[in-house]
Amino acid sequence: MNLDVKKLFEEPSLIQITTWARGVIENKDARDVVFALANAGSKEGKYVQAWENYVDLPDRVGVPVRAYARISDEPLLSKYVYENEHPDVVVLTNEALVKGNDVLQGMKPGGVLIVNTKRDPEYILKFLKDTTYLGTIGCIDATEVAGHVQTLSGAEGATDASGIGVGVGAVLAGAVVKAKSIVKPENVLSSVQNEEACRYGYDEVRLVTVNTTFPEFKPAPKKPLGPEDLPFAGTVPSVDKENEKRITGNWRSERPVWSKERCTNCLLCWVNCPDSVVVYKTPEAADFTNLKYCKGCGICAEVCPTKAITMVPELDFED
Amino acid sequence: MLETVKTLRDMPKEEYYVPGHRTCAGCGPALVYRLVAKAAGPNTIFVGPTGCMYVANTSYGCGPWAVPWIHAQITNGGGVASGIEAAYKAMMRKGKYTGERPHAIVMAGDGGSTDIGLQALSGMIYRGHDVLYICYDNESYANTGIQTSPTTPWGAVTTFTPSGPAVPEGKRLWPKDNAQMIAHGHPELKYLATASPAFPVDLFNKVRKGLNAEGPAYLHIQAPCPKGWQFPSNKTIEMAKLALDTGMFQLYELEDGKYKMSYMPKERKPVEEFIKLQGRFKHLKPEHIEKIQNFVDQKVKAIEIEIAALS
């Protein structure tokens, strides 16, 4: 048989969709986006797959998690290895995910980025490192019209009884088909529970063209993992060291901001932080100096008796 | 001997459970772990039976401990700790180890202490090993996606106890009281206490008392879980406080055969105030909440009678 293996895996009609979300609180929304689009694809007789990322498990509150879909006019022949390597569409259910995560990694030329945010596309672009292949960015305030749905049906095998697209998932799926006609909008509408929200996403998404011409697509070959890429095994060597291979600051949607004037040095924020972010340098002063591990849980602001700590949206800071 | 402390300022600033772990934002058990490690200090060996505090902390070969740590199966935390303690004693007897014997602490979840790991815990105390066994109780098998455990409250929704038309209340079984079970059936037990992150100084001192006791000690620490209890991640301390103020959880210690209450709310709040803030109880009807209230009233009464009789 004369089979060109290289061509076999090119699959020109294959569309890859990757959704990023915050664990537990938005996991369902991420899954809803890819399920709604894959469902719509199957209604049109396309070949579809949708799944969640095993690498991101176990599912934890705030951890960046991903869900994927693949839609094609031809049978899907290539095997996926846990993730979409070259997404055509990337969706973020939370704006702060642009920080600390390489969300555009491997994107195909002319790719689309849809972000759930109140902010302007131009502002979001500031946080993206390499936009060479990004064709369009779209911003839509999905949280405004549909709340997040916290369910126990995270990525751990439970059933989901609440229906596809009852939360922000419907809005974002609507925005995706406006930006790129992967499937027919009416088929997405009939796949979601909250049709009104889906229509809102389609009508209201603010699309901005980023690039119209692209250099030749040469995805960097995947570097095999070496010993330096692996996290060190076992325990942390000393009390002064931190777990440098597991930075958790990119879990944060809101940042604690400390006001020295209001602080009475009661140390309640210090003792109640699960991630030792509040550093107790001297008995007189606690300080927020270790934000690279702050997951933004907000316990410190909650326990502060003088309201010296406030939680501010992470994207208000350009650092 | 580890000194007990009076205020937060007396606690050491060194962390032996450092940041960079994959636990939830606002994780109650992680906060408990940090305080336990701080109280125990550098000469400690942690035993971690399977559970959230094993899986989330060690994802992909990383570990946040600045002291030695060993994984045990969920069934045998008590067994592994017994072996560590006995081995050190034997090496010291033979003159092969001359340093100070390290503290052995088991950090087990409610599954690893009250359910699957109960036999190893009971055996460890029965044999009189000098180990501190800590149960961080987040009231479910949270690591695998929230399944019911023996300490999950009546009426709570988990993936094994969903609320539906046939069983509107969700979980139909009343929770196990492990601290009472350990206290009553183990004459070798030297120290027992319940603790909560709502009172960090109290928790810190109980860990040190448990380590100072020459023999087995058991600590049952309630650790609110934002994922399993379904509350916003900034409310962890508030949940711990409300559990104590409503009587859903009580703080006491058992030392030298004497009970002592560590915290008594001046006026007990209705359990509804604790329940209404959590997604796992949102399906409950007034008659269900009344049932929980009756259960809590009886439990509080029973403990008060017990304390009056034994102190």
XYZ file of C-alpha atoms in Angstrom, chain B residues 39-294:
256
model
C 4.747 23.303 65.577
C 6.666 20.055 65.080
C 9.879 21.692 63.883
C 12.849 20.317 61.965
C 13.329 16.983 63.748
C 10.229 15.398 62.272
C 9.290 12.607 59.891
C 5.891 12.917 58.235
C 3.951 9.881 57.109
C 1.434 10.719 54.400
C -1.228 8.108 53.709
C -2.990 8.577 50.366
C -5.361 11.530 50.311
C -5.406 15.151 49.208
C -2.340 15.997 51.273
C -0.396 13.281 49.505
C -1.643 13.658 45.932
C -1.971 17.442 45.644
C 1.322 18.015 47.449
C 3.407 15.568 45.442
C 2.092 16.079 41.905
C 4.836 15.231 39.414
C 7.555 14.530 41.949
C 7.468 17.853 43.810
C 7.139 17.891 47.566
C 6.640 20.978 49.737
C 8.195 19.506 52.890
C 11.484 20.778 54.288
C 11.584 17.705 56.536
C 11.551 13.992 55.619
C 8.243 12.657 54.374
C 7.153 9.167 53.347
C 4.070 8.027 51.504
C 2.021 5.233 53.042
C -0.978 3.482 51.572
C -4.314 4.858 52.729
C -4.745 1.697 54.818
C -1.511 1.745 56.759
C -0.405 5.185 57.942
C -0.378 3.919 61.529
C 1.625 0.838 60.571
C 4.336 2.732 58.701
C 4.691 5.248 61.548
C 4.897 2.398 64.091
C 7.748 0.900 62.089
C 9.648 4.185 61.919
C 9.311 4.737 65.661
C 10.273 1.148 66.511
C 13.264 1.221 64.141
C 14.634 4.394 65.743
C 14.168 2.922 69.217
C 15.993 -0.239 68.161
C 18.848 1.687 66.542
C 19.221 3.816 69.638
C 19.213 0.756 71.904
C 21.984 -0.778 69.796
C 23.963 2.455 69.762
C 23.649 2.854 65.990
C 21.876 6.192 66.268
C 22.816 8.727 68.922
C 20.831 11.810 67.946
C 17.487 12.855 69.317
C 14.686 10.581 68.172
C 12.654 12.369 65.473
C 8.953 12.975 65.934
C 6.846 10.636 63.843
C 3.648 12.297 62.662
C 0.966 10.736 60.476
C -1.018 13.278 58.463
C -4.006 11.286 57.305
C -7.303 12.428 55.885
C -10.638 11.336 57.250
C -10.567 8.360 54.861
C -7.121 7.364 56.099
C -8.100 7.709 59.777
C -11.773 6.976 60.240
C -12.466 4.603 57.369
C -9.876 2.699 55.331
C -6.951 3.413 57.676
C -8.816 2.910 60.964
C -7.358 -0.517 61.769
C -3.754 0.704 61.419
C -4.514 3.749 63.580
C -6.166 1.621 66.252
C -3.332 -0.929 66.148
C -0.699 1.776 66.478
C -2.333 3.188 69.614
C -3.033 -0.275 71.047
C 0.676 -1.162 70.761
C 1.666 2.091 72.440
C 3.923 3.564 69.751
C 5.200 7.070 70.396
C 3.554 8.586 67.325
C 1.272 11.575 66.808
C -1.555 10.582 64.494
C -3.364 13.560 62.989
C -6.607 13.346 61.088
C -7.208 16.420 58.935
C -10.920 16.062 58.500
C -12.324 17.679 55.371
C -15.383 15.460 55.611
C -15.118 13.621 52.294
C -12.821 11.780 49.914
C -11.958 15.088 48.289
C -8.956 14.071 46.234
C -10.929 11.782 43.929
C -13.700 14.326 43.362
C -15.760 14.366 46.622
C -17.108 10.974 47.617
C -18.782 10.367 50.951
C -16.651 9.344 53.945
C -17.734 8.337 57.476
C -17.299 11.939 58.656
C -19.369 13.523 55.871
C -22.306 15.180 57.663
C -25.855 13.900 57.280
C -27.570 15.660 54.397
C -24.417 16.636 52.530
C -24.254 16.070 48.791
C -21.273 14.147 47.468
C -20.909 12.281 44.186
C -21.889 9.090 46.055
C -24.805 10.700 47.886
C -26.575 12.949 45.376
C -29.870 14.550 46.257
C -32.729 13.446 44.032
C -36.472 12.687 44.022
C -36.049 9.382 45.906
C -33.509 10.640 48.462
C -34.024 14.400 48.725
C -31.705 14.818 51.726
C -28.532 13.501 50.066
C -26.435 11.585 52.595
C -28.614 9.442 54.858
C -26.082 8.225 57.414
C -24.995 10.007 60.564
C -21.257 10.727 60.757
C -18.795 8.728 62.809
C -17.149 10.408 65.814
C -13.612 9.140 65.536
C -12.160 11.134 68.439
C -14.696 9.570 70.832
C -14.098 6.105 69.404
C -10.314 6.421 69.852
C -10.720 7.960 73.326
C -12.941 5.187 74.665
C -11.270 2.045 73.435
C -7.516 2.648 73.772
C -6.013 2.532 77.278
C -2.505 3.163 75.895
C -3.554 6.537 74.459
C -1.584 9.336 76.125
C -3.114 12.453 74.575
C -6.149 13.238 72.465
C -7.532 16.511 71.213
C -9.710 18.073 68.553
C -8.538 21.262 66.879
C -9.519 23.748 64.205
C -7.682 26.307 62.059
C -10.087 28.881 63.514
C -7.826 28.873 66.592
C -4.246 28.555 65.314
C -2.515 29.016 68.687
C -4.680 26.314 70.233
C -3.966 24.007 67.265
C -0.236 24.717 67.482
C -0.122 23.935 71.212
C -2.134 20.736 70.822
C 0.356 19.471 68.238
C 3.203 20.168 70.662
C 1.377 18.531 73.583
C 0.722 15.483 71.425
C 4.409 15.268 70.524
C 5.495 15.795 74.129
C 3.269 12.956 75.343
C 5.339 9.811 75.783
C 3.205 7.454 73.804
C 0.473 7.498 71.176
C -1.456 10.700 70.643
C -4.408 11.441 68.378
C -5.446 14.808 67.020
C -8.652 15.306 65.061
C -8.501 18.596 63.152
C -11.455 19.880 61.193
C -10.244 21.339 57.895
C -12.820 23.149 55.733
C -12.612 22.220 52.050
C -13.769 24.877 49.540
C -14.075 22.286 46.777
C -16.053 19.673 48.692
C -18.153 21.910 50.915
C -18.660 24.313 47.995
C -17.965 27.718 49.494
C -15.839 30.620 48.153
C -12.152 30.025 48.844
C -11.807 33.114 51.082
C -14.324 31.732 53.614
C -12.187 28.856 54.951
C -11.555 30.406 58.372
C -15.135 31.647 58.652
C -16.410 28.096 58.012
C -14.095 26.683 60.683
C -15.300 29.308 63.151
C -18.976 28.755 62.312
C -18.628 24.994 62.770
C -17.486 25.655 66.341
C -20.046 28.360 67.051
C -22.933 26.158 65.912
C -21.712 23.007 67.653
C -21.148 21.084 64.403
C -17.617 20.540 65.746
C -16.301 20.835 69.297
C -12.867 21.630 70.613
C -11.643 19.649 73.603
C -8.638 17.753 74.845
C -8.174 14.600 76.873
C -5.028 14.663 78.964
C -4.174 12.331 81.875
C -7.703 10.936 81.800
C -9.237 14.395 82.137
C -11.366 16.175 79.544
C -11.119 19.899 79.036
C -13.181 22.029 76.670
C -10.902 24.309 74.667
C -13.653 26.514 73.299
C -17.235 27.015 74.338
C -19.328 29.471 72.326
C -21.094 31.877 74.693
C -24.336 31.267 72.866
C -24.584 28.457 70.372
C -25.751 29.629 66.927
C -28.354 27.608 64.990
C -26.741 25.098 62.580
C -28.524 26.819 59.719
C -25.949 29.623 59.838
C -23.234 27.083 59.057
C -25.308 25.144 56.526
C -26.680 28.003 54.420
C -23.229 29.107 53.264
C -22.301 25.775 51.707
C -23.287 24.379 48.322
C -23.260 20.803 49.609
C -26.304 21.611 51.796
C -28.188 23.895 49.417
C -30.870 21.271 48.647
C -31.873 20.830 52.328
C -35.432 21.652 53.388
C -36.352 23.103 56.833
C -37.280 19.632 58.165
C -33.829 18.326 57.184
C -32.083 21.205 58.932
C -34.180 20.512 62.029
C -32.921 16.921 62.024
C -29.317 18.119 61.931
C -30.056 20.608 64.712
C -31.444 17.821 66.926
